[in-house]
Amino acid sequence: MSRIGRKPIPLPAGVKVQLGAAALEVQGPKGKLKVSLPAGISFEQKDGVLNALRQSEEHRAVHGLARALVANAVRGVTEGFKKELDIVGVGYRAELKGKTLVFALGYSHPVEFPVPEGIQVTVEKQTHL
């Protein structure tokens, strides 16, 4: 039995789920995500909770995977995703100039990285993004 696959996924308030045969669509305050489901895995929504169901024991290899993908989609539309970066090195630093990150990484020139649309970047310290 898959311990991950059997865990229920709690649905926070404001999250809507559309169940389909091959895909599951999750909509929340931060956006909308569509997750493709592996063959043999389906979901049922009951009492504000999503449960992953598998058709047979042959599909146990993707049971936990499907549940984890849907749980991450639910988390993404409610909280969003966040990554933090620490720059380690003598003289290494970063700064934000408009929509461009400028890194000093020991090269003879600064490395400029344009920030893509839809991504928010903050530089808390010169070495922590």
C-alpha positions as a printed NumPy array, in Angstrom:
array([[  0.   ,   0.   ,   0.   ],
       [  1.254,   3.44 ,  -0.857],
       [  1.416,   5.572,   2.267],
       [  1.639,   8.76 ,   0.229],
       [ -1.138,   7.772,  -2.174],
       [ -3.566,   6.965,   0.636],
       [ -3.132,  10.324,   2.383],
       [ -6.118,  12.643,   1.815],
       [ -5.562,  16.102,   0.339],
       [ -7.421,  18.788,   2.334],
       [ -8.998,  21.481,   0.142],
       [ -8.758,  24.979,   1.658],
       [-11.617,  27.444,   1.319],
       [-11.718,  29.09 ,  -2.096],
       [-10.205,  26.155,  -3.992],
       [-12.308,  24.583,  -6.731],
       [-11.465,  21.245,  -8.307],
       [-12.793,  19.953, -11.629],
       [-12.387,  16.216, -11.963],
       [-11.768,  14.802, -15.419],
       [-10.848,  11.415, -16.832],
       [ -7.275,  12.268, -17.861],
       [ -6.69 ,  15.57 , -16.06 ],
       [ -7.625,  17.445, -12.931],
       [ -8.008,  21.227, -12.858],
       [ -7.397,  23.172,  -9.643],
       [ -8.444,  26.808,  -9.335],
       [ -7.688,  29.066,  -6.368],
       [ -6.907,  32.644,  -5.368],
       [ -3.398,  32.599,  -6.92 ],
       [ -4.336,  31.068, -10.259],
       [ -5.327,  27.95 , -12.116],
       [ -3.336,  24.737, -12.665],
       [ -4.058,  21.631, -14.712],
       [ -2.518,  18.304, -13.699],
       [ -2.412,  15.335, -16.086],
       [ -3.267,  12.092, -14.325],
       [ -1.531,   8.787, -15.043],
       [ -3.661,   5.984, -16.453],
       [ -5.44 ,   3.964, -13.792],
       [ -5.566,   6.745, -11.193],
       [ -8.698,   8.731, -10.39 ],
       [ -9.7  ,  11.162,  -7.656],
       [-12.87 ,  11.545,  -5.631],
       [-13.92 ,  14.671,  -3.786],
       [-15.822,  14.19 ,  -0.541],
       [-16.295,  16.462,   2.505],
       [-13.696,  19.031,   1.42 ],
       [-11.043,  16.356,   0.881],
       [ -9.572,  14.768,  -2.263],
       [ -8.676,  11.079,  -2.248],
       [ -6.559,   9.29 ,  -4.861],
       [ -7.94 ,   5.959,  -6.015],
       [ -6.218,   3.342,  -8.151],
       [ -7.979,   0.794, -10.352],
       [ -5.735,  -2.156,  -9.49 ],
       [ -2.476,  -3.148,  -7.827],
       [ -0.715,  -2.723, -11.176],
       [ -1.083,   1.042, -10.829],
       [  0.519,   1.292,  -7.396],
       [  3.771,   2.665,  -8.85 ],
       [  2.076,   5.934,  -9.865],
       [ -0.442,   6.168,  -7.   ],
       [  1.782,   8.276,  -4.729],
       [  3.096,  10.295,  -7.667],
       [ -0.382,  11.345,  -8.772],
       [ -1.377,  12.293,  -5.227],
       [  1.81 ,  14.357,  -4.766],
       [  1.303,  16.204,  -8.072],
       [ -2.267,  17.172,  -7.154],
       [ -1.254,  18.166,  -3.592],
       [  1.46 ,  20.438,  -5.013],
       [ -1.06 ,  22.015,  -7.399],
       [ -3.445,  22.724,  -4.495],
       [ -0.576,  24.288,  -2.535],
       [  0.468,  26.329,  -5.579],
       [ -2.939,  27.937,  -6.123],
       [ -3.33 ,  28.817,  -2.427],
       [  0.126,  29.765,  -1.104],
       [  2.237,  29.989,  -4.238],
       [  5.77 ,  28.662,  -4.55 ],
       [  8.88 ,  30.201,  -3.024],
       [ 12.584,  29.58 ,  -3.517],
       [ 15.391,  31.223,  -1.579],
       [ 18.969,  31.624,  -2.772],
       [ 22.048,  32.293,  -0.64 ],
       [ 25.17 ,  33.486,  -2.442],
       [ 28.341,  32.274,  -0.736],
       [ 31.739,  33.707,  -1.605],
       [ 34.021,  36.607,  -0.846],
       [ 32.814,  39.649,  -2.765],
       [ 29.8  ,  37.852,  -4.246],
       [ 26.58 ,  39.853,  -4.129],
       [ 23.359,  40.608,  -5.981],
       [ 21.157,  43.644,  -6.465],
       [ 17.872,  44.332,  -8.19 ],
       [ 17.811,  47.129, -10.771],
       [ 14.285,  47.508, -12.099],
       [ 13.379,  44.167, -13.702],
       [ 16.985,  42.954, -13.865],
       [ 19.05 ,  41.058, -11.301],
       [ 22.695,  42.101, -11.354],
       [ 25.153,  39.599,  -9.875],
       [ 28.803,  40.215,  -8.947],
       [ 30.227,  36.696,  -9.021],
       [ 33.968,  37.2  ,  -9.409],
       [ 33.974,  37.783, -13.15 ],
       [ 35.489,  40.891, -14.708],
       [ 31.955,  42.055, -15.523],
       [ 28.595,  41.923, -13.724],
       [ 26.183,  39.15 , -14.751],
       [ 22.755,  40.557, -15.627],
       [ 19.68 ,  38.328, -15.485],
       [ 16.27 ,  39.634, -16.649],
       [ 13.436,  38.597, -14.306],
       [ 10.664,  36.751, -16.218],
       [  7.063,  37.986, -16.109],
       [  4.982,  36.589, -13.271],
       [  7.971,  36.022, -10.975],
       [  8.587,  38.298,  -8.029],
       [ 12.162,  38.715,  -6.781],
       [ 13.281,  40.484,  -3.623],
       [ 16.852,  40.992,  -2.438],
       [ 16.759,  41.01 ,   1.367],
       [ 20.534,  41.239,   1.86 ],
       [ 23.188,  41.422,  -0.807],
       [ 23.754,  37.696,  -0.441],
       [ 20.166,  36.472,   0.094],
       [ 17.459,  36.448,  -2.607]])
